[in-house]
mmCIF file of C-alpha atoms in Angstrom:
data_model
loop_
_atom_site.group_PDB
_atom_site.id
_atom_site.type_symbol
_atom_site.label_atom_id
_atom_site.label_comp_id
_atom_site.label_asym_id
_atom_site.label_seq_id
_atom_site.Cartn_x
_atom_site.Cartn_y
_atom_site.Cartn_z
ATOM 1 C CA VAL Z 16 14.929 8.701 -6.553
ATOM 2 C CA ASP Z 17 14.624 8.090 -2.830
ATOM 3 C CA PHE Z 18 16.037 4.823 -1.497
ATOM 4 C CA VAL Z 19 16.415 3.116 1.822
ATOM 5 C CA LEU Z 20 19.356 0.728 1.406
ATOM 6 C CA ASN Z 21 19.944 -2.070 3.925
ATOM 7 C CA GLY Z 22 22.354 -4.954 4.005
ATOM 8 C CA HIS Z 23 22.008 -6.641 7.385
ATOM 9 C CA VAL Z 24 19.532 -9.497 7.080
ATOM 10 C CA HIS Z 25 20.483 -12.460 4.884
ATOM 11 C CA HIS Z 26 17.712 -11.684 2.448
ATOM 12 C CA TYR Z 27 17.093 -9.871 -0.801
ATOM 13 C CA GLU Z 28 13.989 -7.741 -0.873
ATOM 14 C CA ARG Z 29 12.873 -4.797 -2.998
ATOM 15 C CA THR Z 30 9.679 -2.900 -2.336
ATOM 16 C CA TRP Z 31 7.448 -0.957 -4.605
ATOM 17 C CA PRO Z 32 7.530 2.759 -3.819
ATOM 18 C CA VAL Z 33 5.799 2.773 -0.430
ATOM 19 C CA ARG Z 34 4.840 5.165 2.336
ATOM 20 C CA ASN Z 35 3.640 4.032 5.772
ATOM 21 C CA ARG Z 36 3.353 0.417 4.522
ATOM 22 C CA THR Z 37 -0.065 1.275 3.065
ATOM 23 C CA GLU Z 38 0.425 3.822 0.288
ATOM 24 C CA VAL Z 39 1.852 1.576 -2.424
ATOM 25 C CA GLN Z 40 2.638 2.578 -6.011
ATOM 26 C CA LYS Z 41 3.007 -0.654 -8.019
ATOM 27 C CA SER Z 42 5.197 0.929 -10.654
ATOM 28 C CA TYR Z 43 8.748 2.242 -10.766
ATOM 29 C CA GLU Z 44 7.794 4.979 -13.208
ATOM 30 C CA ASN Z 45 7.764 8.493 -11.758
ATOM 31 C CA VAL Z 46 7.984 7.251 -8.177
ATOM 32 C CA GLU Z 47 6.537 9.346 -5.385
ATOM 33 C CA HIS Z 48 7.626 7.321 -2.322
ATOM 34 C CA PRO Z 49 10.882 5.693 -1.161
ATOM 35 C CA ILE Z 50 11.949 2.271 -2.385
ATOM 36 C CA HIS Z 51 13.437 -0.033 0.249
ATOM 37 C CA ILE Z 52 16.155 -2.468 -0.834
ATOM 38 C CA THR Z 53 17.672 -5.060 1.473
ATOM 39 C CA CYS Z 54 20.602 -6.740 -0.211
ATOM 40 C CA GLY Z 55 22.462 -8.896 2.242
ATOM 41 C CA HIS Z 56 21.878 -12.391 0.935
ATOM 42 C CA GLY Z 57 25.483 -13.542 1.220
ATOM 43 C CA GLY Z 58 24.598 -15.738 4.214
ATOM 44 C CA GLN Z 59 21.130 -16.844 3.189
ATOM 45 C CA SER Z 60 21.534 -20.549 3.941
ATOM 46 C CA LEU Z 61 22.501 -19.993 7.599
ATOM 47 C CA TYR Z 62 18.900 -19.689 8.780
ATOM 48 C CA LYS Z 63 18.317 -23.423 8.800
ATOM 49 C CA TYR Z 64 21.108 -23.727 11.376
ATOM 50 C CA PHE Z 65 20.001 -20.844 13.597
ATOM 51 C CA ASN Z 66 16.324 -21.765 13.515
ATOM 52 C CA LYS Z 67 16.924 -25.518 13.811
ATOM 53 C CA THR Z 68 14.848 -26.285 10.736
ATOM 54 C CA THR Z 69 15.426 -27.830 7.337
ATOM 55 C CA LYS Z 70 13.456 -25.024 5.706
ATOM 56 C CA GLU Z 71 15.833 -22.598 3.974
ATOM 57 C CA ASP Z 72 13.171 -20.046 3.044
ATOM 58 C CA SER Z 73 12.423 -18.191 6.273
ATOM 59 C CA TYR Z 74 9.855 -15.837 4.738
ATOM 60 C CA ASN Z 75 6.202 -16.103 5.682
ATOM 61 C CA GLU Z 76 3.935 -17.539 3.011
ATOM 62 C CA THR Z 77 2.030 -14.240 2.667
ATOM 63 C CA VAL Z 78 3.898 -11.613 0.660
ATOM 64 C CA PRO Z 79 3.154 -8.064 1.863
ATOM 65 C CA GLU Z 80 1.436 -5.841 -0.708
ATOM 66 C CA PHE Z 81 4.390 -3.444 -0.812
ATOM 67 C CA VAL Z 82 6.965 -6.130 -1.764
ATOM 68 C CA SER Z 83 7.987 -6.282 -5.420
ATOM 69 C CA ALA Z 84 10.701 -8.951 -5.252
ATOM 70 C CA ARG Z 85 12.342 -11.069 -2.562
ATOM 71 C CA SER Z 86 14.458 -14.143 -2.033
ATOM 72 C CA ASN Z 87 16.454 -15.780 0.704
ATOM 73 C CA VAL Z 88 17.304 -19.064 -0.972
ATOM 74 C CA VAL Z 89 20.030 -17.820 -3.332
ATOM 75 C CA TRP Z 90 23.401 -16.129 -2.898
ATOM 76 C CA GLY Z 91 24.058 -12.875 -4.710
ATOM 77 C CA HIS Z 92 24.741 -9.166 -4.753
ATOM 78 C CA CYS Z 93 23.026 -5.964 -5.878
ATOM 79 C CA GLU Z 94 24.122 -3.084 -8.089
ATOM 80 C CA LEU Z 95 22.709 0.409 -8.612
ATOM 81 C CA GLN Z 96 23.509 2.310 -11.801
ATOM 82 C CA PHE Z 97 22.749 6.032 -11.675
ATOM 83 C CA ILE Z 98 21.921 6.744 -15.307
ATOM 84 C CA ASP Z 99 20.978 10.424 -14.968
ATOM 85 C CA ALA Z 100 19.424 12.835 -12.455
ATOM 86 C CA LYS Z 101 16.062 11.053 -12.566
ATOM 87 C CA THR Z 102 16.824 7.426 -13.509
ATOM 88 C CA VAL Z 103 18.380 4.571 -11.537
ATOM 89 C CA LYS Z 104 18.739 0.953 -12.622
ATOM 90 C CA HIS Z 105 18.688 -1.664 -9.857
ATOM 91 C CA GLU Z 106 19.955 -5.177 -10.554
ATOM 92 C CA MET Z 107 20.255 -8.230 -8.305
ATOM 93 C CA TYR Z 108 22.770 -10.812 -9.494
ATOM 94 C CA ILE Z 109 22.531 -14.427 -8.378
ATOM 95 C CA MET Z 110 25.929 -15.956 -7.629
ATOM 96 C CA GLY Z 111 27.279 -17.870 -10.609
ATOM 97 C CA GLU Z 112 25.123 -16.042 -13.156
ATOM 98 C CA THR Z 113 26.638 -13.362 -15.387
ATOM 99 C CA GLU Z 114 23.392 -11.457 -16.035
ATOM 100 C CA PRO Z 115 20.544 -10.610 -13.674
ATOM 101 C CA ARG Z 116 17.220 -12.333 -14.259
ATOM 102 C CA ALA Z 117 14.464 -10.088 -15.649
ATOM 103 C CA GLU Z 118 12.487 -10.228 -12.383
ATOM 104 C CA ASN Z 119 15.561 -8.918 -10.553
ATOM 105 C CA VAL Z 120 15.929 -5.734 -12.622
ATOM 106 C CA ALA Z 121 14.083 -2.478 -11.997
ATOM 107 C CA LEU Z 122 14.412 0.772 -13.966
ATOM 108 C CA ILE Z 123 13.297 3.481 -11.556
ATOM 109 C CA THR Z 124 12.410 7.017 -12.623
ATOM 110 C CA LYS Z 125 11.369 10.152 -10.797
ATOM 111 C CA THR Z 126 10.417 13.585 -12.036
ATOM 112 C CA VAL Z 127 13.108 16.021 -11.007
ATOM 113 C CA LEU Z 128 11.702 18.823 -8.901
ATOM 114 C CA ARG Z 129 12.740 22.247 -10.066
ATOM 115 C CA LEU Z 130 12.718 25.138 -7.621
ATOM 116 C CA GLN Z 131 11.677 28.494 -8.974
#
């Protein structure tokens, strides 16, 4: 499974498998493109101070087609569990909760390429 992992912005965002922002596969089964995960939402509530606004959610109202899940109004962390050579489980935990919410879990699979 191909991932792009980021942790800079105070946001959580997970894309569908995507290539060039336009080729989107809205499934995590047998992925063909990279999945981008930004998990840096430890400082999510700081935006209202930097942007001089009372609005905590700094996302635009329109969600891009390639975005599967996102949040910047909760604290939390992410975990990846490499189950086998073709399966990865991604979970985003919200601070104070012991289990991830269903919408914050993705089981990602990819056919393993075999060279002959």
